[in-house]
PDB file of C-alpha atoms in Angstrom:
ATOM      1  CA  UNK A   1     -23.821 102.093  54.256  1.00 95.00           C
ATOM      2  CA  UNK A   2     -24.246 102.129  50.499  1.00 98.00           C
ATOM      3  CA  UNK A   3     -27.735 101.517  49.092  1.00 98.00           C
ATOM      4  CA  UNK A   4     -28.434 100.924  45.401  1.00 98.00           C
ATOM      5  CA  UNK A   5     -31.966 101.715  44.228  1.00 98.00           C
ATOM      6  CA  UNK A   6     -33.479 101.013  40.816  1.00 97.00           C
ATOM      7  CA  UNK A   7     -36.038 103.295  39.161  1.00 97.00           C
ATOM      8  CA  UNK A   8     -38.032 102.692  35.985  1.00 97.00           C
ATOM      9  CA  UNK A   9     -39.861 105.111  33.719  1.00 96.00           C
ATOM     10  CA  UNK A  10     -43.441 103.915  33.158  1.00 95.00           C
ATOM     11  CA  UNK A  11     -46.630 105.154  31.569  1.00 94.00           C
ATOM     12  CA  UNK A  12     -48.689 107.366  33.875  1.00 93.00           C
ATOM     13  CA  UNK A  13     -51.789 105.317  34.754  1.00 88.00           C
ATOM     14  CA  UNK A  14     -53.816 108.536  34.525  1.00 90.00           C
ATOM     15  CA  UNK A  15     -53.049 108.666  30.781  1.00 90.00           C
ATOM     16  CA  UNK A  16     -55.417 107.036  28.312  1.00 88.00           C
ATOM     17  CA  UNK A  17     -53.592 104.004  26.918  1.00 88.00           C
ATOM     18  CA  UNK A  18     -54.423 102.843  23.380  1.00 90.00           C
ATOM     19  CA  UNK A  19     -53.095  99.775  21.559  1.00 92.00           C
ATOM     20  CA  UNK A  20     -51.691 100.359  18.078  1.00 92.00           C
ATOM     21  CA  UNK A  21     -53.941  99.023  15.276  1.00 91.00           C
ATOM     22  CA  UNK A  22     -51.359  96.350  14.366  1.00 92.00           C
ATOM     23  CA  UNK A  23     -50.961  95.273  18.010  1.00 90.00           C
ATOM     24  CA  UNK A  24     -47.206  95.947  17.981  1.00 88.00           C
ATOM     25  CA  UNK A  25     -47.333  98.215  21.035  1.00 88.00           C
ATOM     26  CA  UNK A  26     -49.163 101.193  22.494  1.00 90.00           C
ATOM     27  CA  UNK A  27     -49.687 104.638  21.031  1.00 92.00           C
ATOM     28  CA  UNK A  28     -47.186 106.828  22.866  1.00 89.00           C
ATOM     29  CA  UNK A  29     -48.279 110.202  21.529  1.00 89.00           C
ATOM     30  CA  UNK A  30     -50.004 112.146  24.287  1.00 89.00           C
ATOM     31  CA  UNK A  31     -49.009 109.657  26.998  1.00 92.00           C
ATOM     32  CA  UNK A  32     -47.378 111.029  30.139  1.00 94.00           C
ATOM     33  CA  UNK A  33     -44.623 109.152  31.955  1.00 95.00           C
ATOM     34  CA  UNK A  34     -43.537 108.986  35.578  1.00 95.00           C
ATOM     35  CA  UNK A  35     -41.376 107.029  37.999  1.00 97.00           C
ATOM     36  CA  UNK A  36     -42.784 103.589  38.788  1.00 97.00           C
ATOM     37  CA  UNK A  37     -44.704 104.093  42.093  1.00 96.00           C
ATOM     38  CA  UNK A  38     -43.072 101.053  43.753  1.00 97.00           C
ATOM     39  CA  UNK A  39     -39.663 102.536  42.883  1.00 97.00           C
ATOM     40  CA  UNK A  40     -40.584 105.855  44.512  1.00 97.00           C
ATOM     41  CA  UNK A  41     -41.231 103.883  47.701  1.00 98.00           C
ATOM     42  CA  UNK A  42     -37.832 102.187  47.296  1.00 98.00           C
ATOM     43  CA  UNK A  43     -36.101 105.579  46.970  1.00 98.00           C
ATOM     44  CA  UNK A  44     -37.941 106.907  50.030  1.00 98.00           C
ATOM     45  CA  UNK A  45     -36.943 103.872  52.114  1.00 98.00           C
ATOM     46  CA  UNK A  46     -33.312 104.212  51.077  1.00 98.00           C
ATOM     47  CA  UNK A  47     -33.281 107.896  52.070  1.00 98.00           C
ATOM     48  CA  UNK A  48     -34.784 107.074  55.474  1.00 98.00           C
ATOM     49  CA  UNK A  49     -32.135 104.396  56.029  1.00 98.00           C
ATOM     50  CA  UNK A  50     -29.434 106.846  54.981  1.00 98.00           C
ATOM     51  CA  UNK A  51     -30.730 109.408  57.488  1.00 97.00           C
ATOM     52  CA  UNK A  52     -30.357 106.786  60.221  1.00 95.00           C
ATOM     53  CA  UNK A  53     -27.168 104.995  59.167  1.00 96.00           C
ATOM     54  CA  UNK A  54     -25.413 107.613  56.980  1.00 96.00           C
ATOM     55  CA  UNK A  55     -23.708 106.468  53.776  1.00 96.00           C
ATOM     56  CA  UNK A  56     -24.714 106.865  50.122  1.00 98.00           C
ATOM     57  CA  UNK A  57     -27.800 106.283  47.989  1.00 98.00           C
ATOM     58  CA  UNK A  58     -27.115 105.465  44.325  1.00 98.00           C
ATOM     59  CA  UNK A  59     -29.895 105.441  41.710  1.00 98.00           C
ATOM     60  CA  UNK A  60     -29.808 103.127  38.671  1.00 98.00           C
ATOM     61  CA  UNK A  61     -32.075 103.257  35.638  1.00 97.00           C
ATOM     62  CA  UNK A  62     -31.981 101.715  32.157  1.00 96.00           C
ATOM     63  CA  UNK A  63     -33.417 102.896  28.873  1.00 96.00           C
ATOM     64  CA  UNK A  64     -33.497 105.854  26.525  1.00 95.00           C
ATOM     65  CA  UNK A  65     -32.319 109.335  27.446  1.00 95.00           C
ATOM     66  CA  UNK A  66     -35.794 110.084  28.814  1.00 95.00           C
ATOM     67  CA  UNK A  67     -35.071 107.965  31.908  1.00 96.00           C
ATOM     68  CA  UNK A  68     -32.740 110.724  33.101  1.00 97.00           C
ATOM     69  CA  UNK A  69     -35.916 112.548  34.160  1.00 96.00           C
ATOM     70  CA  UNK A  70     -36.704 109.820  36.698  1.00 97.00           C
ATOM     71  CA  UNK A  71     -33.072 109.601  37.839  1.00 97.00           C
ATOM     72  CA  UNK A  72     -33.012 113.380  38.424  1.00 97.00           C
ATOM     73  CA  UNK A  73     -36.310 113.119  40.295  1.00 97.00           C
ATOM     74  CA  UNK A  74     -34.760 110.572  42.677  1.00 98.00           C
ATOM     75  CA  UNK A  75     -31.698 112.816  43.060  1.00 98.00           C
ATOM     76  CA  UNK A  76     -34.025 115.737  43.821  1.00 98.00           C
ATOM     77  CA  UNK A  77     -35.664 113.639  46.542  1.00 97.00           C
ATOM     78  CA  UNK A  78     -32.202 113.352  48.143  1.00 97.00           C
ATOM     79  CA  UNK A  79     -30.205 110.535  46.515  1.00 98.00           C
ATOM     80  CA  UNK A  80     -26.499 111.219  46.002  1.00 98.00           C
ATOM     81  CA  UNK A  81     -25.719 110.147  42.431  1.00 97.00           C
ATOM     82  CA  UNK A  82     -27.129 108.298  39.474  1.00 98.00           C
ATOM     83  CA  UNK A  83     -26.157 105.608  36.971  1.00 98.00           C
ATOM     84  CA  UNK A  84     -27.822 105.555  33.563  1.00 98.00           C
ATOM     85  CA  UNK A  85     -27.487 102.395  31.470  1.00 97.00           C
ATOM     86  CA  UNK A  86     -28.179 103.631  27.966  1.00 97.00           C
ATOM     87  CA  UNK A  87     -30.313 101.207  25.943  1.00 95.00           C
ATOM     88  CA  UNK A  88     -32.745 101.907  23.108  1.00 92.00           C
ATOM     89  CA  UNK A  89     -34.546  98.594  22.614  1.00 87.00           C
ATOM     90  CA  UNK A  90     -36.804  96.329  24.628  1.00 87.00           C
ATOM     91  CA  UNK A  91     -35.446  94.665  27.767  1.00 91.00           C
ATOM     92  CA  UNK A  92     -36.954  91.840  29.813  1.00 93.00           C
ATOM     93  CA  UNK A  93     -36.332  91.096  33.541  1.00 94.00           C
ATOM     94  CA  UNK A  94     -33.588  88.609  32.628  1.00 95.00           C
ATOM     95  CA  UNK A  95     -31.567  91.285  30.829  1.00 95.00           C
ATOM     96  CA  UNK A  96     -32.248  93.866  33.537  1.00 96.00           C
ATOM     97  CA  UNK A  97     -31.115  91.476  36.287  1.00 97.00           C
ATOM     98  CA  UNK A  98     -27.885  90.637  34.437  1.00 96.00           C
ATOM     99  CA  UNK A  99     -27.089  94.337  33.989  1.00 97.00           C
ATOM    100  CA  UNK A 100     -27.827  95.000  37.647  1.00 97.00           C
ATOM    101  CA  UNK A 101     -25.578  92.095  38.627  1.00 98.00           C
ATOM    102  CA  UNK A 102     -22.647  93.793  36.870  1.00 97.00           C
ATOM    103  CA  UNK A 103     -23.428  97.150  38.465  1.00 98.00           C
ATOM    104  CA  UNK A 104     -23.733  95.592  41.922  1.00 98.00           C
ATOM    105  CA  UNK A 105     -20.384  93.825  41.472  1.00 97.00           C
ATOM    106  CA  UNK A 106     -18.886  97.211  40.532  1.00 96.00           C
ATOM    107  CA  UNK A 107     -20.551  99.320  43.241  1.00 97.00           C
ATOM    108  CA  UNK A 108     -20.551  96.716  46.040  1.00 97.00           C
ATOM    109  CA  UNK A 109     -23.609  98.082  47.908  1.00 98.00           C
ATOM    110  CA  UNK A 110     -24.715  96.798  51.306  1.00 97.00           C
ATOM    111  CA  UNK A 111     -28.341  96.764  50.239  1.00 98.00           C
ATOM    112  CA  UNK A 112     -30.230  96.843  46.916  1.00 98.00           C
ATOM    113  CA  UNK A 113     -33.835  98.057  47.019  1.00 98.00           C
ATOM    114  CA  UNK A 114     -36.183  97.635  44.039  1.00 97.00           C
ATOM    115  CA  UNK A 115     -39.884  98.182  43.551  1.00 97.00           C
ATOM    116  CA  UNK A 116     -41.608  94.804  43.709  1.00 96.00           C
ATOM    117  CA  UNK A 117     -42.822  95.270  40.133  1.00 94.00           C
ATOM    118  CA  UNK A 118     -43.281  97.911  37.459  1.00 94.00           C
ATOM    119  CA  UNK A 119     -46.841  98.979  36.725  1.00 93.00           C
ATOM    120  CA  UNK A 120     -46.313  98.818  32.945  1.00 89.00           C
ATOM    121  CA  UNK A 121     -45.877  95.043  32.611  1.00 86.00           C
ATOM    122  CA  UNK A 122     -46.339  93.853  36.240  1.00 89.00           C
ATOM    123  CA  UNK A 123     -43.758  91.083  35.805  1.00 90.00           C
ATOM    124  CA  UNK A 124     -42.372  91.101  39.378  1.00 93.00           C
ATOM    125  CA  UNK A 125     -39.211  89.157  38.491  1.00 95.00           C
ATOM    126  CA  UNK A 126     -36.132  91.414  38.431  1.00 96.00           C
ATOM    127  CA  UNK A 127     -35.471  91.518  42.181  1.00 97.00           C
ATOM    128  CA  UNK A 128     -35.769  87.766  42.553  1.00 97.00           C
ATOM    129  CA  UNK A 129     -33.569  87.086  39.507  1.00 97.00           C
ATOM    130  CA  UNK A 130     -30.934  89.517  40.782  1.00 97.00           C
ATOM    131  CA  UNK A 131     -30.834  87.834  44.192  1.00 98.00           C
ATOM    132  CA  UNK A 132     -30.359  84.439  42.538  1.00 97.00           C
ATOM    133  CA  UNK A 133     -27.552  85.711  40.285  1.00 97.00           C
ATOM    134  CA  UNK A 134     -25.719  87.311  43.214  1.00 97.00           C
ATOM    135  CA  UNK A 135     -26.402  84.463  45.639  1.00 97.00           C
ATOM    136  CA  UNK A 136     -27.788  87.015  48.136  1.00 97.00           C
ATOM    137  CA  UNK A 137     -30.708  86.720  50.508  1.00 97.00           C
ATOM    138  CA  UNK A 138     -33.915  88.471  49.484  1.00 97.00           C
ATOM    139  CA  UNK A 139     -37.091  89.802  51.079  1.00 97.00           C
ATOM    140  CA  UNK A 140     -39.880  90.618  48.631  1.00 97.00           C
ATOM    141  CA  UNK A 141     -43.018  92.713  49.203  1.00 97.00           C
ATOM    142  CA  UNK A 142     -41.472  94.723  52.068  1.00 97.00           C
ATOM    143  CA  UNK A 143     -44.093  96.405  54.234  1.00 96.00           C
ATOM    144  CA  UNK A 144     -44.404  97.278  57.922  1.00 95.00           C
ATOM    145  CA  UNK A 145     -46.676  96.733  60.889  1.00 94.00           C
ATOM    146  CA  UNK A 146     -47.317 100.451  61.510  1.00 93.00           C
ATOM    147  CA  UNK A 147     -49.988 102.157  59.422  1.00 94.00           C
ATOM    148  CA  UNK A 148     -49.228 104.925  56.953  1.00 95.00           C
ATOM    149  CA  UNK A 149     -50.977 107.278  59.404  1.00 95.00           C
ATOM    150  CA  UNK A 150     -48.785 106.288  62.377  1.00 96.00           C
ATOM    151  CA  UNK A 151     -46.354 108.543  64.242  1.00 96.00           C
ATOM    152  CA  UNK A 152     -43.492 106.381  62.940  1.00 95.00           C
ATOM    153  CA  UNK A 153     -44.534 107.168  59.375  1.00 96.00           C
ATOM    154  CA  UNK A 154     -44.939 110.885  60.124  1.00 95.00           C
ATOM    155  CA  UNK A 155     -41.417 110.869  61.613  1.00 95.00           C
ATOM    156  CA  UNK A 156     -40.085 109.012  58.545  1.00 96.00           C
ATOM    157  CA  UNK A 157     -38.860 106.013  60.511  1.00 96.00           C
ATOM    158  CA  UNK A 158     -37.622 103.340  58.071  1.00 97.00           C
ATOM    159  CA  UNK A 159     -39.639 100.149  57.913  1.00 96.00           C
ATOM    160  CA  UNK A 160     -36.499  98.101  57.181  1.00 97.00           C
ATOM    161  CA  UNK A 161     -34.493  97.690  60.384  1.00 96.00           C
ATOM    162  CA  UNK A 162     -30.700  97.465  60.040  1.00 96.00           C
ATOM    163  CA  UNK A 163     -28.644  96.122  62.943  1.00 95.00           C
ATOM    164  CA  UNK A 164     -24.952  95.545  62.357  1.00 93.00           C
ATOM    165  CA  UNK A 165     -24.685  93.267  59.337  1.00 95.00           C
ATOM    166  CA  UNK A 166     -28.293  92.122  59.239  1.00 97.00           C
ATOM    167  CA  UNK A 167     -31.648  93.513  58.147  1.00 97.00           C
ATOM    168  CA  UNK A 168     -35.112  92.800  59.498  1.00 97.00           C
ATOM    169  CA  UNK A 169     -37.885  93.078  56.925  1.00 98.00           C
ATOM    170  CA  UNK A 170     -41.631  92.819  57.452  1.00 97.00           C
ATOM    171  CA  UNK A 171     -43.203  91.478  54.280  1.00 96.00           C
ATOM    172  CA  UNK A 172     -46.762  91.086  53.094  1.00 93.00           C
ATOM    173  CA  UNK A 173     -47.977  87.527  52.583  1.00 93.00           C
ATOM    174  CA  UNK A 174     -51.359  85.966  51.989  1.00 90.00           C
ATOM    175  CA  UNK A 175     -53.278  86.361  55.208  1.00 88.00           C
ATOM    176  CA  UNK A 176     -51.013  88.882  56.928  1.00 92.00           C
ATOM    177  CA  UNK A 177     -47.383  89.755  57.559  1.00 94.00           C
ATOM    178  CA  UNK A 178     -44.203  87.818  58.258  1.00 96.00           C
ATOM    179  CA  UNK A 179     -40.795  88.973  59.510  1.00 97.00           C
ATOM    180  CA  UNK A 180     -37.533  87.913  57.862  1.00 96.00           C
ATOM    181  CA  UNK A 181     -33.963  88.367  59.059  1.00 96.00           C
ATOM    182  CA  UNK A 182     -31.414  88.797  56.269  1.00 96.00           C
ATOM    183  CA  UNK A 183     -27.636  88.890  56.315  1.00 97.00           C
ATOM    184  CA  UNK A 184     -26.257  91.875  54.411  1.00 97.00           C
ATOM    185  CA  UNK A 185     -25.693  92.403  51.560  1.00 98.00           C
ATOM    186  CA  UNK A 186     -29.237  91.603  50.518  1.00 97.00           C
ATOM    187  CA  UNK A 187     -32.044  92.372  48.060  1.00 98.00           C
ATOM    188  CA  UNK A 188     -35.350  93.931  49.159  1.00 98.00           C
ATOM    189  CA  UNK A 189     -38.370  94.687  46.976  1.00 97.00           C
ATOM    190  CA  UNK A 190     -40.941  97.184  48.213  1.00 97.00           C
ATOM    191  CA  UNK A 191     -44.712  96.953  48.496  1.00 96.00           C
ATOM    192  CA  UNK A 192     -47.218  99.817  48.633  1.00 94.00           C
ATOM    193  CA  UNK A 193     -47.656 100.051  52.391  1.00 94.00           C
ATOM    194  CA  UNK A 194     -43.980 100.485  53.302  1.00 97.00           C
ATOM    195  CA  UNK A 195     -44.006 104.298  53.265  1.00 97.00           C
ATOM    196  CA  UNK A 196     -45.327 107.488  51.714  1.00 97.00           C
ATOM    197  CA  UNK A 197     -42.678 108.899  49.340  1.00 97.00           C
ATOM    198  CA  UNK A 198     -41.638 112.508  49.908  1.00 96.00           C
ATOM    199  CA  UNK A 199     -42.010 115.266  47.341  1.00 95.00           C
ATOM    200  CA  UNK A 200     -38.879 116.819  45.887  1.00 95.00           C
ATOM    201  CA  UNK A 201     -38.328 120.341  47.192  1.00 96.00           C
ATOM    202  CA  UNK A 202     -37.301 123.258  44.984  1.00 96.00           C
ATOM    203  CA  UNK A 203     -33.793 123.363  46.543  1.00 96.00           C
ATOM    204  CA  UNK A 204     -33.605 119.590  46.005  1.00 96.00           C
ATOM    205  CA  UNK A 205     -34.529 120.004  42.336  1.00 97.00           C
ATOM    206  CA  UNK A 206     -31.842 122.669  41.900  1.00 96.00           C
ATOM    207  CA  UNK A 207     -29.193 120.514  43.635  1.00 96.00           C
ATOM    208  CA  UNK A 208     -30.142 117.471  41.538  1.00 96.00           C
ATOM    209  CA  UNK A 209     -29.053 119.239  38.367  1.00 95.00           C
ATOM    210  CA  UNK A 210     -25.456 119.266  39.613  1.00 96.00           C
ATOM    211  CA  UNK A 211     -25.317 115.754  41.081  1.00 97.00           C
ATOM    212  CA  UNK A 212     -23.143 113.238  39.170  1.00 96.00           C
ATOM    213  CA  UNK A 213     -24.781 110.962  36.602  1.00 97.00           C
ATOM    214  CA  UNK A 214     -22.600 108.151  35.237  1.00 97.00           C
ATOM    215  CA  UNK A 215     -23.415 106.802  31.770  1.00 97.00           C
ATOM    216  CA  UNK A 216     -22.914 103.103  31.001  1.00 97.00           C
ATOM    217  CA  UNK A 217     -24.112 100.760  28.271  1.00 96.00           C
ATOM    218  CA  UNK A 218     -24.798  97.003  28.120  1.00 96.00           C
ATOM    219  CA  UNK A 219     -21.861  96.271  25.779  1.00 96.00           C
ATOM    220  CA  UNK A 220     -19.453  98.066  28.113  1.00 96.00           C
ATOM    221  CA  UNK A 221     -20.727  95.928  30.977  1.00 96.00           C
ATOM    222  CA  UNK A 222     -20.329  92.785  28.841  1.00 96.00           C
ATOM    223  CA  UNK A 223     -24.040  91.951  28.896  1.00 96.00           C
ATOM    224  CA  UNK A 224     -26.199  90.866  25.951  1.00 94.00           C
ATOM    225  CA  UNK A 225     -29.685  92.119  26.806  1.00 94.00           C
ATOM    226  CA  UNK A 226     -31.462  90.620  23.804  1.00 93.00           C
ATOM    227  CA  UNK A 227     -34.883  89.722  25.275  1.00 91.00           C
ATOM    228  CA  UNK A 228     -35.561  86.046  25.843  1.00 91.00           C
ATOM    229  CA  UNK A 229     -39.286  86.746  26.017  1.00 86.00           C
ATOM    230  CA  UNK A 230     -40.958  88.181  22.905  1.00 85.00           C
ATOM    231  CA  UNK A 231     -44.311  89.969  23.002  1.00 85.00           C
ATOM    232  CA  UNK A 232     -46.211  88.540  20.024  1.00 89.00           C
ATOM    233  CA  UNK A 233     -49.098  91.000  19.989  1.00 91.00           C
ATOM    234  CA  UNK A 234     -51.064  93.356  22.216  1.00 91.00           C
ATOM    235  CA  UNK A 235     -54.852  93.422  22.177  1.00 91.00           C
ATOM    236  CA  UNK A 236     -57.181  95.944  23.830  1.00 88.00           C
ATOM    237  CA  UNK A 237     -59.693  94.589  26.352  1.00 86.00           C
ATOM    238  CA  UNK A 238     -63.208  93.895  25.035  1.00 87.00           C
ATOM    239  CA  UNK A 239     -65.446  96.947  24.982  1.00 85.00           C
ATOM    240  CA  UNK A 240     -67.783  97.104  27.960  1.00 84.00           C
ATOM    241  CA  UNK A 241     -71.505  96.971  27.328  1.00 83.00           C
ATOM    242  CA  UNK A 242     -73.458 100.118  28.084  1.00 87.00           C
ATOM    243  CA  UNK A 243     -75.268 100.129  31.421  1.00 87.00           C
ATOM    244  CA  UNK A 244     -79.048 100.047  31.751  1.00 88.00           C
ATOM    245  CA  UNK A 245     -81.531 101.503  34.218  1.00 92.00           C
ATOM    246  CA  UNK A 246     -83.916  99.189  36.012  1.00 92.00           C
ATOM    247  CA  UNK A 247     -87.314 100.406  37.218  1.00 94.00           C
ATOM    248  CA  UNK A 248     -87.129  99.030  40.772  1.00 94.00           C
ATOM    249  CA  UNK A 249     -85.273  96.832  43.247  1.00 95.00           C
ATOM    250  CA  UNK A 250     -87.194  93.739  42.204  1.00 94.00           C
ATOM    251  CA  UNK A 251     -85.999  94.116  38.607  1.00 93.00           C
ATOM    252  CA  UNK A 252     -82.433  94.675  39.823  1.00 94.00           C
ATOM    253  CA  UNK A 253     -82.607  91.550  41.969  1.00 93.00           C
ATOM    254  CA  UNK A 254     -83.963  89.545  39.049  1.00 92.00           C
ATOM    255  CA  UNK A 255     -81.140  90.595  36.728  1.00 91.00           C
ATOM    256  CA  UNK A 256     -78.438  89.983  39.335  1.00 92.00           C
ATOM    257  CA  UNK A 257     -79.812  86.524  40.046  1.00 93.00           C
ATOM    258  CA  UNK A 258     -80.901  85.293  36.623  1.00 91.00           C
ATOM    259  CA  UNK A 259     -78.660  87.187  34.166  1.00 88.00           C
ATOM    260  CA  UNK A 260     -75.455  88.065  36.003  1.00 86.00           C
ATOM    261  CA  UNK A 261     -75.870  85.062  38.347  1.00 87.00           C
ATOM    262  CA  UNK A 262     -73.912  86.809  41.093  1.00 87.00           C
ATOM    263  CA  UNK A 263     -76.446  86.162  43.874  1.00 84.00           C
TER     264      UNK A 263
END
């Protein structure tokens, strides 16, 4: 079975993010970057499925040369090869989904797994748009019934169940979980409670340096990725007021009731 997994390079949430004075973006100096956490879960799930069903795991990322770091990280975790779509400018989910459509038509995977959203812009659209463009079934917010402390998780049992030409996916919904059956090929987007991603081992890191990385570009794929959504301006959140100390519980109760009006 061939599984295509997307990874995105995002700002490390542990970094201090500042908006540029003119609101045109964020200050990138001193900011660390990492693989989108939902994408790490997608890579982990693909590797677990590969361990069960054999086949190949292919990693796809788009952006500047820096994204090779995240592709190599996924290869170090155990993926077989990578595809880098070289692009310098901004890209919205519409452009990303059209590029992925071309790559899927070229690679013909049985399953495409994406993180449900990227933590930089939280748009949560690419997986759904890709499914619509391909005319494939989709299961978003993939999770599982077992906890992340269960024996199944410790034994790295995949949460997505593949049987023949169909997949069973447990997904998170308001109020609980639901189970979907999908005909393959299909699109799945991962939620936080699907698995705990593995760490790359030193031998894995060494092997990743020699694994193939194909370079593509939007023009070569025949895709115009000019964003259809423009970000007019970024603004920092309002500064929080300094806290105060209250002399006793009665004063605290009074402020919560009469000033904050939360009780």
